mmCIF file of C-alpha atoms and ligand atoms in Angstrom:
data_model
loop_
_atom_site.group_PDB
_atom_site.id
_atom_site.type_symbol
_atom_site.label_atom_id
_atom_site.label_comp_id
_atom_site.label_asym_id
_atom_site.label_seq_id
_atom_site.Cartn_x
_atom_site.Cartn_y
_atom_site.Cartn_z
ATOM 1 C CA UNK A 1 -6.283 -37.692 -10.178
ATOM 2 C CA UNK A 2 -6.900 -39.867 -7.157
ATOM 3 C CA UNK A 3 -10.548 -40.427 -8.680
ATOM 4 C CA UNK A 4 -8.706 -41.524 -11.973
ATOM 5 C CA UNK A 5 -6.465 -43.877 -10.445
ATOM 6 C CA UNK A 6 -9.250 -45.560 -8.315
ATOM 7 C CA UNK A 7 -11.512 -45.694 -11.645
ATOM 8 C CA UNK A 8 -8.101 -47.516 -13.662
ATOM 9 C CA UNK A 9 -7.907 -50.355 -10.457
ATOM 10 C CA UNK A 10 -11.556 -50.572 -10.583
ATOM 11 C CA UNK A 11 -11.203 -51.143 -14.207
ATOM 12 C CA UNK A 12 -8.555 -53.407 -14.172
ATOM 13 C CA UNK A 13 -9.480 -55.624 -11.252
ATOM 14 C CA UNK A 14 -13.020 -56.085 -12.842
ATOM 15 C CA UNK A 15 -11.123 -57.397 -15.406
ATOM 16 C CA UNK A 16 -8.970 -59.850 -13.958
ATOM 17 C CA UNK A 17 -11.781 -61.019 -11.479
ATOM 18 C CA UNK A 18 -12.572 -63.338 -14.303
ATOM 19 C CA UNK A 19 -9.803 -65.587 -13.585
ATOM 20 C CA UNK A 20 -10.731 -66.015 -9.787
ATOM 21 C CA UNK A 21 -15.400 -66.029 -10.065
ATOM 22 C CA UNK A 22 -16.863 -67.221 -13.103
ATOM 23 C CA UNK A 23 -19.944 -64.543 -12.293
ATOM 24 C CA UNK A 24 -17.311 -61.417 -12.691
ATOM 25 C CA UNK A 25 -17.184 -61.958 -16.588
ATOM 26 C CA UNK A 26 -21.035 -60.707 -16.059
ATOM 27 C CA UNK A 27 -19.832 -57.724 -13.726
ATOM 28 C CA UNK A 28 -17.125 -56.846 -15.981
ATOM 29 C CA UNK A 29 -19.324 -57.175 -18.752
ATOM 30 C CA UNK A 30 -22.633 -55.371 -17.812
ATOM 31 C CA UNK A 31 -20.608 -52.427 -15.399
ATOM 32 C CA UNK A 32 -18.852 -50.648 -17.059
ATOM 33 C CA UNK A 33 -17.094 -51.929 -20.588
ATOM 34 C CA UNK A 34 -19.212 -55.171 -21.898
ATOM 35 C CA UNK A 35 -20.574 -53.865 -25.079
ATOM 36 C CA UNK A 36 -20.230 -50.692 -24.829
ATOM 37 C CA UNK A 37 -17.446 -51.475 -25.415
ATOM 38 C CA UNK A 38 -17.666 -53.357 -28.799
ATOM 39 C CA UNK A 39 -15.929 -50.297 -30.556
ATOM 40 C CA UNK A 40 -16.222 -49.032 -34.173
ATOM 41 C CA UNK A 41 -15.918 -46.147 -36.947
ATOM 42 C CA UNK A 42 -17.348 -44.013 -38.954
ATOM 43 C CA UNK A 43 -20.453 -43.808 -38.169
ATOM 44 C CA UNK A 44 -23.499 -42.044 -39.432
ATOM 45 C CA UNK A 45 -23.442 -39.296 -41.778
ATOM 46 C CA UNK A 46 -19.228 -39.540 -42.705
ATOM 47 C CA UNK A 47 -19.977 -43.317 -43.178
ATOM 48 C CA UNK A 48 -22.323 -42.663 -45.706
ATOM 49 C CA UNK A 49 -20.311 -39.565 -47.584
ATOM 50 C CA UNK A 50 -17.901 -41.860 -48.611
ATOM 51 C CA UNK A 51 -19.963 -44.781 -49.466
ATOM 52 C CA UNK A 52 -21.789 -42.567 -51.663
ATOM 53 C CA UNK A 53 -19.121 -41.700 -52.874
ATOM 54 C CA UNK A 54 -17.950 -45.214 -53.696
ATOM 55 C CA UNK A 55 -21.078 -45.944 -55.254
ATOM 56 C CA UNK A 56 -20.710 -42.586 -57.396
ATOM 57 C CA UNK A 57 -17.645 -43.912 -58.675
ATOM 58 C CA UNK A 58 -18.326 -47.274 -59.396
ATOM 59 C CA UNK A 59 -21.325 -45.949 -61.403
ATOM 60 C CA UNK A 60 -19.013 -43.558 -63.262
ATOM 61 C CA UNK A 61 -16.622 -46.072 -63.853
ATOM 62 C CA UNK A 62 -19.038 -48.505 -65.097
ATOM 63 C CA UNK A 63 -19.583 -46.024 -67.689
ATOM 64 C CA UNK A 64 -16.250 -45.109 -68.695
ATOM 65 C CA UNK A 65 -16.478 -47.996 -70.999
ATOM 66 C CA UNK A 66 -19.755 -46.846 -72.497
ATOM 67 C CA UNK A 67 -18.230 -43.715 -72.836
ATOM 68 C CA UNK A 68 -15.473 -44.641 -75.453
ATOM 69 C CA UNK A 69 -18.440 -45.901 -77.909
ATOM 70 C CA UNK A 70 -20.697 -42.616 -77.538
ATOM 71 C CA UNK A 71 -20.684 -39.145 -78.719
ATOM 72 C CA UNK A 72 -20.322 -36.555 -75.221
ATOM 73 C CA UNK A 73 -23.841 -35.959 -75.456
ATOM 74 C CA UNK A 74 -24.682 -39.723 -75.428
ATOM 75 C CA UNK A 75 -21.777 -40.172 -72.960
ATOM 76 C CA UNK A 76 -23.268 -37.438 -70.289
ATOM 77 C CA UNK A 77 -26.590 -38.555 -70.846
ATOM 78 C CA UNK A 78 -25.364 -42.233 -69.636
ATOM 79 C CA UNK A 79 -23.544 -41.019 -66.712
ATOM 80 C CA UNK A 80 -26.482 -39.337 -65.866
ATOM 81 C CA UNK A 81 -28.920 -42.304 -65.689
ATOM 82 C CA UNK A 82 -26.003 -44.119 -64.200
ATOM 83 C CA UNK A 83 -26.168 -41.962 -61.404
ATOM 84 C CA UNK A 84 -29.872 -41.662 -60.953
ATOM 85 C CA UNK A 85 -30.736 -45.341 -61.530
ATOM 86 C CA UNK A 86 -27.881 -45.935 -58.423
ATOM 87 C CA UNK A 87 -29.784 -43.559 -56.556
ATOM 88 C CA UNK A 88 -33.443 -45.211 -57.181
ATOM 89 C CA UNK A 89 -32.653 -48.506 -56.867
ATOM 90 C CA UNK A 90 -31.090 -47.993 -53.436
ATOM 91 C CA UNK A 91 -32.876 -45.566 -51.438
ATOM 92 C CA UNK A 92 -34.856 -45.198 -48.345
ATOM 93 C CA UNK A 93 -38.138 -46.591 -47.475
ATOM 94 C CA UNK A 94 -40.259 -43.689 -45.463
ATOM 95 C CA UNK A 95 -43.472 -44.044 -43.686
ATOM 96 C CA UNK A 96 -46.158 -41.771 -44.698
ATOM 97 C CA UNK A 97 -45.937 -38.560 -42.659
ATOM 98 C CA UNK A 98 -48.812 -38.939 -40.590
ATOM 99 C CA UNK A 99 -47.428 -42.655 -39.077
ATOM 100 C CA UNK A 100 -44.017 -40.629 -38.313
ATOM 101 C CA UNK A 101 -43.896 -40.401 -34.573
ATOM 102 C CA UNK A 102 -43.520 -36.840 -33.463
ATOM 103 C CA UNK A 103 -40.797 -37.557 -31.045
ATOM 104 C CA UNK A 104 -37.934 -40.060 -30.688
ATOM 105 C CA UNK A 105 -35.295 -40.129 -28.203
ATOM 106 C CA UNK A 106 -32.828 -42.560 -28.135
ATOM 107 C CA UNK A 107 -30.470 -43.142 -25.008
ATOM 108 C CA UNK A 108 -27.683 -45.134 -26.331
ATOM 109 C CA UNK A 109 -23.823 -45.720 -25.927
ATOM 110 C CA UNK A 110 -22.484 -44.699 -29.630
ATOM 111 C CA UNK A 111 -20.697 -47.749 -29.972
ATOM 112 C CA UNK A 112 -23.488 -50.845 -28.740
ATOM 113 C CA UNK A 113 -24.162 -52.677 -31.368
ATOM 114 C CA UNK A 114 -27.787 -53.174 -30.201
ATOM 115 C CA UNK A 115 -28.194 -49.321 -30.423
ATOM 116 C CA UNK A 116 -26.603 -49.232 -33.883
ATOM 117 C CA UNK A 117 -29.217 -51.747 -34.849
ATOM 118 C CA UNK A 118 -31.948 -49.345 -33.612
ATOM 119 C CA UNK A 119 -29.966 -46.243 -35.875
ATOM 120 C CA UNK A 120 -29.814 -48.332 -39.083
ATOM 121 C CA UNK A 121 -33.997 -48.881 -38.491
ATOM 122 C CA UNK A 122 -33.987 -45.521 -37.599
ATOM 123 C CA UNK A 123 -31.857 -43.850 -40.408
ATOM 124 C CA UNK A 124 -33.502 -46.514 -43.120
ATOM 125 C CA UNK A 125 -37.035 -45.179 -42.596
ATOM 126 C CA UNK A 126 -35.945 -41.761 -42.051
ATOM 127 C CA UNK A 127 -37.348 -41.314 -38.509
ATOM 128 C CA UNK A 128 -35.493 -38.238 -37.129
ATOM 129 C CA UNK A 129 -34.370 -39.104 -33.711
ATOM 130 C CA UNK A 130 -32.405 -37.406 -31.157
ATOM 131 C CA UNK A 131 -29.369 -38.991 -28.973
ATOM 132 C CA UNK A 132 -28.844 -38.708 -25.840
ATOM 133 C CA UNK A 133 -25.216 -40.431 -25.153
ATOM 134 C CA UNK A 134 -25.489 -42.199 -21.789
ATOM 135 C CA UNK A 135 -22.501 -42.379 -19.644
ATOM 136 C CA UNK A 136 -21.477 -46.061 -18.723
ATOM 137 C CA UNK A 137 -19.783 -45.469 -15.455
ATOM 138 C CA UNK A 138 -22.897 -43.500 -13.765
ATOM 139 C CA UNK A 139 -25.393 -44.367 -15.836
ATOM 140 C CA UNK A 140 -27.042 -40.594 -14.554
ATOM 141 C CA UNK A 141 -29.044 -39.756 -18.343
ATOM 142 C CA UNK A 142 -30.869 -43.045 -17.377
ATOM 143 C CA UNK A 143 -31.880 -42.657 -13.689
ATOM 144 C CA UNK A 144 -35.394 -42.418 -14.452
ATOM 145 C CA UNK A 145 -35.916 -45.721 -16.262
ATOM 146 C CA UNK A 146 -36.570 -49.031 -14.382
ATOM 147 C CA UNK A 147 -34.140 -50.754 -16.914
ATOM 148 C CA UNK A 148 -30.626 -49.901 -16.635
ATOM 149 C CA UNK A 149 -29.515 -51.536 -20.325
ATOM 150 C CA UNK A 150 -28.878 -49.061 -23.425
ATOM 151 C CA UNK A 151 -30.624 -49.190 -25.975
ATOM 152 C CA UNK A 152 -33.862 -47.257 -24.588
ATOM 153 C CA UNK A 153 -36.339 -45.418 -26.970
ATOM 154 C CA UNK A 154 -38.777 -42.923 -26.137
ATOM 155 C CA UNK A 155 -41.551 -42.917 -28.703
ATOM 156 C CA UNK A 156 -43.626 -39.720 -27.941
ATOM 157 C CA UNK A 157 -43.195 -40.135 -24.875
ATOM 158 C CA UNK A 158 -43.691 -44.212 -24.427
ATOM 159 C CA UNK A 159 -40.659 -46.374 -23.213
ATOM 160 C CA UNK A 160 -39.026 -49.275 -25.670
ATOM 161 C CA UNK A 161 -36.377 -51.610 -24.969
ATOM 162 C CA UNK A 162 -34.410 -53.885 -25.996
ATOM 163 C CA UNK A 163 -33.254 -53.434 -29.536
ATOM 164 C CA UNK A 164 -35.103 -56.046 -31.132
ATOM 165 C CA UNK A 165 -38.310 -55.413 -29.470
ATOM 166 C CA UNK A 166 -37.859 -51.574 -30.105
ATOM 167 C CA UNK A 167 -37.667 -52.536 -33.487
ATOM 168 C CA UNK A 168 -40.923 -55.000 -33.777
ATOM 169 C CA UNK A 169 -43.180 -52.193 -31.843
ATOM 170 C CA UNK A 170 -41.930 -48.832 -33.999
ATOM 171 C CA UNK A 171 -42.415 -51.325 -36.727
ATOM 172 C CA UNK A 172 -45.705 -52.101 -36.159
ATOM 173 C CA UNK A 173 -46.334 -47.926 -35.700
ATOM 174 C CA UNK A 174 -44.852 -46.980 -39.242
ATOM 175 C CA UNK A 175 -44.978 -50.166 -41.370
ATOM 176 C CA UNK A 176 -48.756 -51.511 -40.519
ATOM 177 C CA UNK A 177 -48.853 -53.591 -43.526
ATOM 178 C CA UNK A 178 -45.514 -54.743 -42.793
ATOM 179 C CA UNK A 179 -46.712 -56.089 -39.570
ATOM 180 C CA UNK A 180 -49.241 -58.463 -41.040
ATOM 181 C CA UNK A 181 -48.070 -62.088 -41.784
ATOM 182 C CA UNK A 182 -48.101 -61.248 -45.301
ATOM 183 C CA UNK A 183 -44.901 -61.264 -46.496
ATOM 184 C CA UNK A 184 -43.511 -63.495 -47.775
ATOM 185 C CA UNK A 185 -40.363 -65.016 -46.138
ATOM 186 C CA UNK A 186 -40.696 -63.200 -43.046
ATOM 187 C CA UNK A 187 -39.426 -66.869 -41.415
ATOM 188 C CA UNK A 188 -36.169 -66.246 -43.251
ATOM 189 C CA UNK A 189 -36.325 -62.741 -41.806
ATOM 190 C CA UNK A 190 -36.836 -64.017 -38.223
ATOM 191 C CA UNK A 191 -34.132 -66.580 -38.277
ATOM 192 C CA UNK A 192 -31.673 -64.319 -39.446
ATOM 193 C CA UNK A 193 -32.258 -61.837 -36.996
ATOM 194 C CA UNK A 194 -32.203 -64.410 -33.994
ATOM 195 C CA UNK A 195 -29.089 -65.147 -35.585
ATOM 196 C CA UNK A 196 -27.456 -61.427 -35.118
ATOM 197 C CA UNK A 197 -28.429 -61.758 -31.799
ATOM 198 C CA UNK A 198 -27.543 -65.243 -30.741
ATOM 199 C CA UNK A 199 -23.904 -65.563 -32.675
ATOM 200 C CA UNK A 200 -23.002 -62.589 -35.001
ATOM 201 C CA UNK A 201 -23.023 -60.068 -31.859
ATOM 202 C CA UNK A 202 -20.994 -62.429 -29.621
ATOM 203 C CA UNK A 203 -18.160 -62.919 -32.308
ATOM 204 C CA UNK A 204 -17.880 -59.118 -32.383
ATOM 205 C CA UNK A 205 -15.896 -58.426 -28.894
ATOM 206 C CA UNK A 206 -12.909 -60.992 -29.397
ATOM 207 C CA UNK A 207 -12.222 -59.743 -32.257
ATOM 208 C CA UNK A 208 -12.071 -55.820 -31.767
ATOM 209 C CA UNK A 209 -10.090 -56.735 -28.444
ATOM 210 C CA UNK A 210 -7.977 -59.414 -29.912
ATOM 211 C CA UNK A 211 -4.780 -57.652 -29.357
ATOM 212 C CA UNK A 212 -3.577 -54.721 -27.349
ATOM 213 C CA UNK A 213 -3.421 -52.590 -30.030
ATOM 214 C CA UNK A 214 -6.682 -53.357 -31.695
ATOM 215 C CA UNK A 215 -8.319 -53.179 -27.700
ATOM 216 C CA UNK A 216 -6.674 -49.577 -27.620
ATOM 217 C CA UNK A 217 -7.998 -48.806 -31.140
ATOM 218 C CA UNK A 218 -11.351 -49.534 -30.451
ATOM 219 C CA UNK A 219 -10.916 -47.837 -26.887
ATOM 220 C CA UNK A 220 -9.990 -44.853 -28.850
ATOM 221 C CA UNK A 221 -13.043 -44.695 -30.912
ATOM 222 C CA UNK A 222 -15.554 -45.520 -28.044
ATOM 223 C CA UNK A 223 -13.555 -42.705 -25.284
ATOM 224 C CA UNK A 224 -13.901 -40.435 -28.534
ATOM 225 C CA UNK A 225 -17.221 -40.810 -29.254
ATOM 226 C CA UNK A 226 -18.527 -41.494 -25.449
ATOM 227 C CA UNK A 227 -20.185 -39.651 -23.070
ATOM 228 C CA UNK A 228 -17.017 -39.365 -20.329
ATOM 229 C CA UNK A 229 -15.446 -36.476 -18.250
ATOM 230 C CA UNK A 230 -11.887 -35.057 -19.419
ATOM 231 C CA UNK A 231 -10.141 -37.626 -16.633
ATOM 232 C CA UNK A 232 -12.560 -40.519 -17.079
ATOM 233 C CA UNK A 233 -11.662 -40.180 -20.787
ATOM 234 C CA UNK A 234 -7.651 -41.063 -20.381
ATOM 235 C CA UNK A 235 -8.143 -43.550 -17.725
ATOM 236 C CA UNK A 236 -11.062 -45.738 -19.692
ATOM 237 C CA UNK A 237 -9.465 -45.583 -22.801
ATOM 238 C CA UNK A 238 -6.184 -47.683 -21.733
ATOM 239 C CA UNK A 239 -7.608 -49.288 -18.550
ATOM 240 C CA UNK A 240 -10.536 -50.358 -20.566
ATOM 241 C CA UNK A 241 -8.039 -51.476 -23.114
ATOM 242 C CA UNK A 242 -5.963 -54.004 -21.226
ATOM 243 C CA UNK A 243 -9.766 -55.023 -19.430
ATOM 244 C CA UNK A 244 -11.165 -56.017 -22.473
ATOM 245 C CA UNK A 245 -8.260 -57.449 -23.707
ATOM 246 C CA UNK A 246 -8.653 -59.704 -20.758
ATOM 247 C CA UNK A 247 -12.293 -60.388 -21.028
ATOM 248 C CA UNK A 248 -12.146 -61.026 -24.428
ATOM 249 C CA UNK A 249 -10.047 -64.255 -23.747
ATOM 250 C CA UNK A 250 -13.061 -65.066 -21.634
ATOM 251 C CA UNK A 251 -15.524 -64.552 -24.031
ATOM 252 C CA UNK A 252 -13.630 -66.366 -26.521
ATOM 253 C CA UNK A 253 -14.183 -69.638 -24.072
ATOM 254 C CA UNK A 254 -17.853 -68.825 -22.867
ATOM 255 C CA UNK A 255 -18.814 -68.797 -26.627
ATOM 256 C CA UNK A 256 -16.619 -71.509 -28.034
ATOM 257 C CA UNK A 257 -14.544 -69.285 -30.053
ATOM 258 C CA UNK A 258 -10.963 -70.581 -31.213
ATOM 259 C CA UNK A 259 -9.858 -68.425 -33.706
ATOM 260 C CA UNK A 260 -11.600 -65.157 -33.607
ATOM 261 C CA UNK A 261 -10.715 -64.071 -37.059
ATOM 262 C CA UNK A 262 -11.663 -67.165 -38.291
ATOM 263 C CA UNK A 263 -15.260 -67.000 -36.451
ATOM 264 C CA UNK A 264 -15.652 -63.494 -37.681
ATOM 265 C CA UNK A 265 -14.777 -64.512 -41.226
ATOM 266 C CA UNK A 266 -17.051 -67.601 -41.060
ATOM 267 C CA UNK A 267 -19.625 -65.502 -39.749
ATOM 268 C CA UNK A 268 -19.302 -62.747 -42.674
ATOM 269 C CA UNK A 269 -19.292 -66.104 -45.253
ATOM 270 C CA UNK A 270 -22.767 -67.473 -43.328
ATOM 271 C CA UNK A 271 -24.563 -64.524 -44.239
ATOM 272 C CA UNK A 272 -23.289 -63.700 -47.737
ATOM 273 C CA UNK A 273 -24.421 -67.485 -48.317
ATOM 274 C CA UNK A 274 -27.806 -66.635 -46.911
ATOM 275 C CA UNK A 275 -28.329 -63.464 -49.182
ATOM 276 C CA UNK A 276 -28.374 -66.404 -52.029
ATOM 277 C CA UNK A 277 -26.835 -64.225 -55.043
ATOM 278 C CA UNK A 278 -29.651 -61.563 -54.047
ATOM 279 C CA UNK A 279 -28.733 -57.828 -53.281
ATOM 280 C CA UNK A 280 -30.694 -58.142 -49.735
ATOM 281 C CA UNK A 281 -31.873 -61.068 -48.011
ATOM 282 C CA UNK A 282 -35.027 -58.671 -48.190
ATOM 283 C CA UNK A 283 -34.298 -58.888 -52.130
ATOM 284 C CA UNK A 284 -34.365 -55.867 -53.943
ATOM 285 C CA UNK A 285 -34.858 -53.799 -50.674
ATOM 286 C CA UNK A 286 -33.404 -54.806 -47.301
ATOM 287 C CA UNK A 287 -35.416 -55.908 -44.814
ATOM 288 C CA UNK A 288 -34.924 -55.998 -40.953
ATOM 289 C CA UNK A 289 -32.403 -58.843 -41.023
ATOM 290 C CA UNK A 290 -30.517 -56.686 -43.291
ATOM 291 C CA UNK A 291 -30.615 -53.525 -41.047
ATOM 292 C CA UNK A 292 -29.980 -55.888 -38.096
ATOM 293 C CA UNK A 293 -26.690 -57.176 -39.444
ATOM 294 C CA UNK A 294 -25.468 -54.023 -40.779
ATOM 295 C CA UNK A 295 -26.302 -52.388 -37.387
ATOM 296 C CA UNK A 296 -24.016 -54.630 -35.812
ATOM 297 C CA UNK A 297 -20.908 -54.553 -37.978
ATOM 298 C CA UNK A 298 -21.445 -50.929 -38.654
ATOM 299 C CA UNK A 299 -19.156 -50.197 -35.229
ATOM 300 C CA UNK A 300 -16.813 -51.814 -36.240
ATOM 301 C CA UNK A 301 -16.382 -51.591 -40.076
ATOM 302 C CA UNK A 302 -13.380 -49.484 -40.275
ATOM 303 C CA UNK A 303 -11.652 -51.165 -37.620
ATOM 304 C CA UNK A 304 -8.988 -53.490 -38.114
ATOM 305 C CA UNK A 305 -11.153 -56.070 -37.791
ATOM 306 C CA UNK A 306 -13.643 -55.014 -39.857
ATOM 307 C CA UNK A 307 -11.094 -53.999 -42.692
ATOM 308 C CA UNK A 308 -10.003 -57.236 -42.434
ATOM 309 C CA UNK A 309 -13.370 -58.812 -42.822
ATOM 310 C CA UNK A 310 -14.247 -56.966 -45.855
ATOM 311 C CA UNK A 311 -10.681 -57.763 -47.410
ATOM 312 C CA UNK A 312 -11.045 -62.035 -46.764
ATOM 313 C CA UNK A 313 -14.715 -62.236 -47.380
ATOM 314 C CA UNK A 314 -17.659 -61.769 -49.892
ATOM 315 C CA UNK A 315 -19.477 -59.566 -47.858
ATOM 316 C CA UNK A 316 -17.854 -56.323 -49.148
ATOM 317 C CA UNK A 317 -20.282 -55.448 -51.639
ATOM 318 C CA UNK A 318 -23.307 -56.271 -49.805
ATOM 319 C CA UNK A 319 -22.279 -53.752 -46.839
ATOM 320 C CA UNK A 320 -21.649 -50.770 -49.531
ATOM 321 C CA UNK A 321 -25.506 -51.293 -50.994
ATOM 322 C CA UNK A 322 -26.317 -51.346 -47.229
ATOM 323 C CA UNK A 323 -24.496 -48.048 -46.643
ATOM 324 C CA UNK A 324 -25.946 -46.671 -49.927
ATOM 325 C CA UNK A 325 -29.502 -47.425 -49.064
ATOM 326 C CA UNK A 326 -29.231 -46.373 -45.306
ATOM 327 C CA UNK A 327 -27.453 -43.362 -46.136
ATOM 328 C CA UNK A 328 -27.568 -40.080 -44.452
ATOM 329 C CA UNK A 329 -28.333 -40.628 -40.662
ATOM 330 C CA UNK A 330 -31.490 -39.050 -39.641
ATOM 331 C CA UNK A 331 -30.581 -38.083 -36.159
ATOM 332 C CA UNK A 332 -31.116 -34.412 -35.435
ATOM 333 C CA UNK A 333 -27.539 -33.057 -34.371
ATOM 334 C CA UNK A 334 -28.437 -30.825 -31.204
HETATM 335 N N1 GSH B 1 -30.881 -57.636 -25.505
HETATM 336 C C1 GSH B 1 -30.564 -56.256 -25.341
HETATM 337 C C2 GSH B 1 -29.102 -56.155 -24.955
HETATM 338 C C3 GSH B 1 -28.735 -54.732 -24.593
HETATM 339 C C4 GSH B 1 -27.356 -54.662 -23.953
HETATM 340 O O1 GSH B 1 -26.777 -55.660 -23.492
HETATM 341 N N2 GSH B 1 -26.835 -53.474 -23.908
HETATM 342 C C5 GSH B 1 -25.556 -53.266 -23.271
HETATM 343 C C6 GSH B 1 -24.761 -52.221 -24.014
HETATM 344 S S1 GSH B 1 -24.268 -52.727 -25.614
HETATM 345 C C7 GSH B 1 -25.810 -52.717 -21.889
HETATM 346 O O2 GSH B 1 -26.534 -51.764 -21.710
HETATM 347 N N3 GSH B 1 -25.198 -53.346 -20.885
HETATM 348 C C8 GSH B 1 -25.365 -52.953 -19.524
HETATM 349 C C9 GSH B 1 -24.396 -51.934 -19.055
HETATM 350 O O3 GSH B 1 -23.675 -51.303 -19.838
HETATM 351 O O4 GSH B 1 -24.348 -51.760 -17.841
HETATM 352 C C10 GSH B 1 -30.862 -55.500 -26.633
HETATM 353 O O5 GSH B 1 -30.941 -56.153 -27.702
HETATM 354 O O6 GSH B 1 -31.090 -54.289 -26.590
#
């Protein structure tokens, strides 16, 4: 109890440090909530269930119509390619077996969004990967490593960081031809995912922290889904609330946000503009600007913020081929 209430002041005085050093809104932020913190939903394997399921429907229902003109034979047939052409026109990429890397670890916090960019590479190329959740507050699972930041990957036994690098270097393991300055648009590519990581991942915070009771939401997905003792558990989930709360006002000024919503909304507009009427800015496949962006939103997708996003923007439909083509996770449950 006593360690619980020291861990809530700690919490909370981190928090309002802000308002007395500029350089605690890096404490805050890198100790113990920054974003780690970002919060979330679904993720993995129940995300894609339902999307599937979505998809499954729509492709149904786009044949209903088809249906009243045919005989049942004709009808079933239809439904059938309906469902199969959904199925091949959105599906994985994999690597041929021998480029798979025998062994992948990743040490993440379930809710970063730099780690969930690292799953949707992950899960798109089928890699199977195990998790090891790290815990924010003692940092123990990553004692070993010089680099004290989550995402870390262990690549048969080599060390990656830093989720964009991670992604360049496994890349460049499983996708050779990939890696050549062949393809085409691969500026496009770059740009876009500079642009996750310069803007789209900073908008993300003020938003899932905006109030108290979408800070507590997303407290009570990332306490949920964390790596936390029984008592660190109750005492993160509402002091981490009101702390983010606070340092999301802080972020909102460090990064020249206004209105969050309105940032979030803009952002979600920016890229639905980029995609240029095609399914993935990769075009008929996604490519690793794609994966990048749905990494990041995938946290926080069936939030309240991310409800929201889908319900005032375009980019609705774009994140359901995303979940259709990532679909099942391919992390090995242990
Ligand atoms: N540029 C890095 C950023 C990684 C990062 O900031 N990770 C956060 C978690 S989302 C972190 O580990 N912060 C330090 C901490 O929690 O102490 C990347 O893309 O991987």
């Amino acid at each position: 109890m006593r360690r619980a209430s020291t861990l809530a002041s700690s919490v909370i005085y981190r928090a309002l440090l802000p308002y007395h050093d500029a350089t605690a809104v890096a404490t805050v932020h890198h100790r113990l909530l920054h974003v780690v913190f970002y919060g979330t939903a679904a993720s993995d394997g129940a995300t894609s269930f339902s999307s599937r399921r979505r998809w499954l429907s729509a492709a149904l229902s786009a044949s209903s119509a088809k249906i009243a003109s045919l005989g049942l034979a004709g009808a079933l047939v239809t439904v059938a390619g309906a469902t199969s052409l959904f199925q091949e026109a959105y599906a994985k990429e994999r690597p041929p077996p021998e480029l798979v890397p025998k062994e992948v670890v990743l040490y993440q916090y379930e809710a970063c969004p730099f780690c969930n960019k690292v799953k949707a590479f992950l899960d798109y190329y089928d890699l199977p990967y195990k998790v090891v959740e790290v815990n924010p507050l003692s940092k123990k699972e990553i004692k070993w490593s010089d680099y004290k930041k989550v995402p870390i990957l262990m690549v048969d036994g080599e060390q990656l960081v830093d989720s964009s690098d991670i992604i360049d270097k496994l890349g460049s393991k499983i996708l050779p031809e990939k890696s050549i300055d062949s393809v085409p648009n691969d500026d496009e590519e770059k740009k876009w995912r500079r642009w996750v990581d310069n803007h789209l991942v900073h908008v993300l915070s003020p938003n899932i922290y905006r109030n108290t009771s979408e800070a507590l939401e997303s407290f009570d997905y990332i306490t949920s889904n964390g790596n936390f003792g029984y008592t660190e558990k109750l005492t993160v989930k509402y002091a981490g609330a009101a702390a983010m709360y606070f340092v999301s006002k802080n972020l909102k000024k460090k990064y020249n946000i206004t209105d969050e919503r309105a940032a979030l909304y803009e952002a979600a507009e920016t890229w639905v503009d980029a995609l240029n009427g095609r399914d993935f800015l990769g075009g008929s496949k996604p490519n690793l600007a794609d994966l990048a962006v749905f990494g990041v939103l995938r946290p926080i997708r069936y939030l309240r913020s991310g409800r929201d996003m889908v319900e005032h923007t375009r980019i609705g439909e774009w994140y359901t081929r995303m979940e259709t083509v990532v679909g099942e996770s391919s992390r090995i449950k242990a």
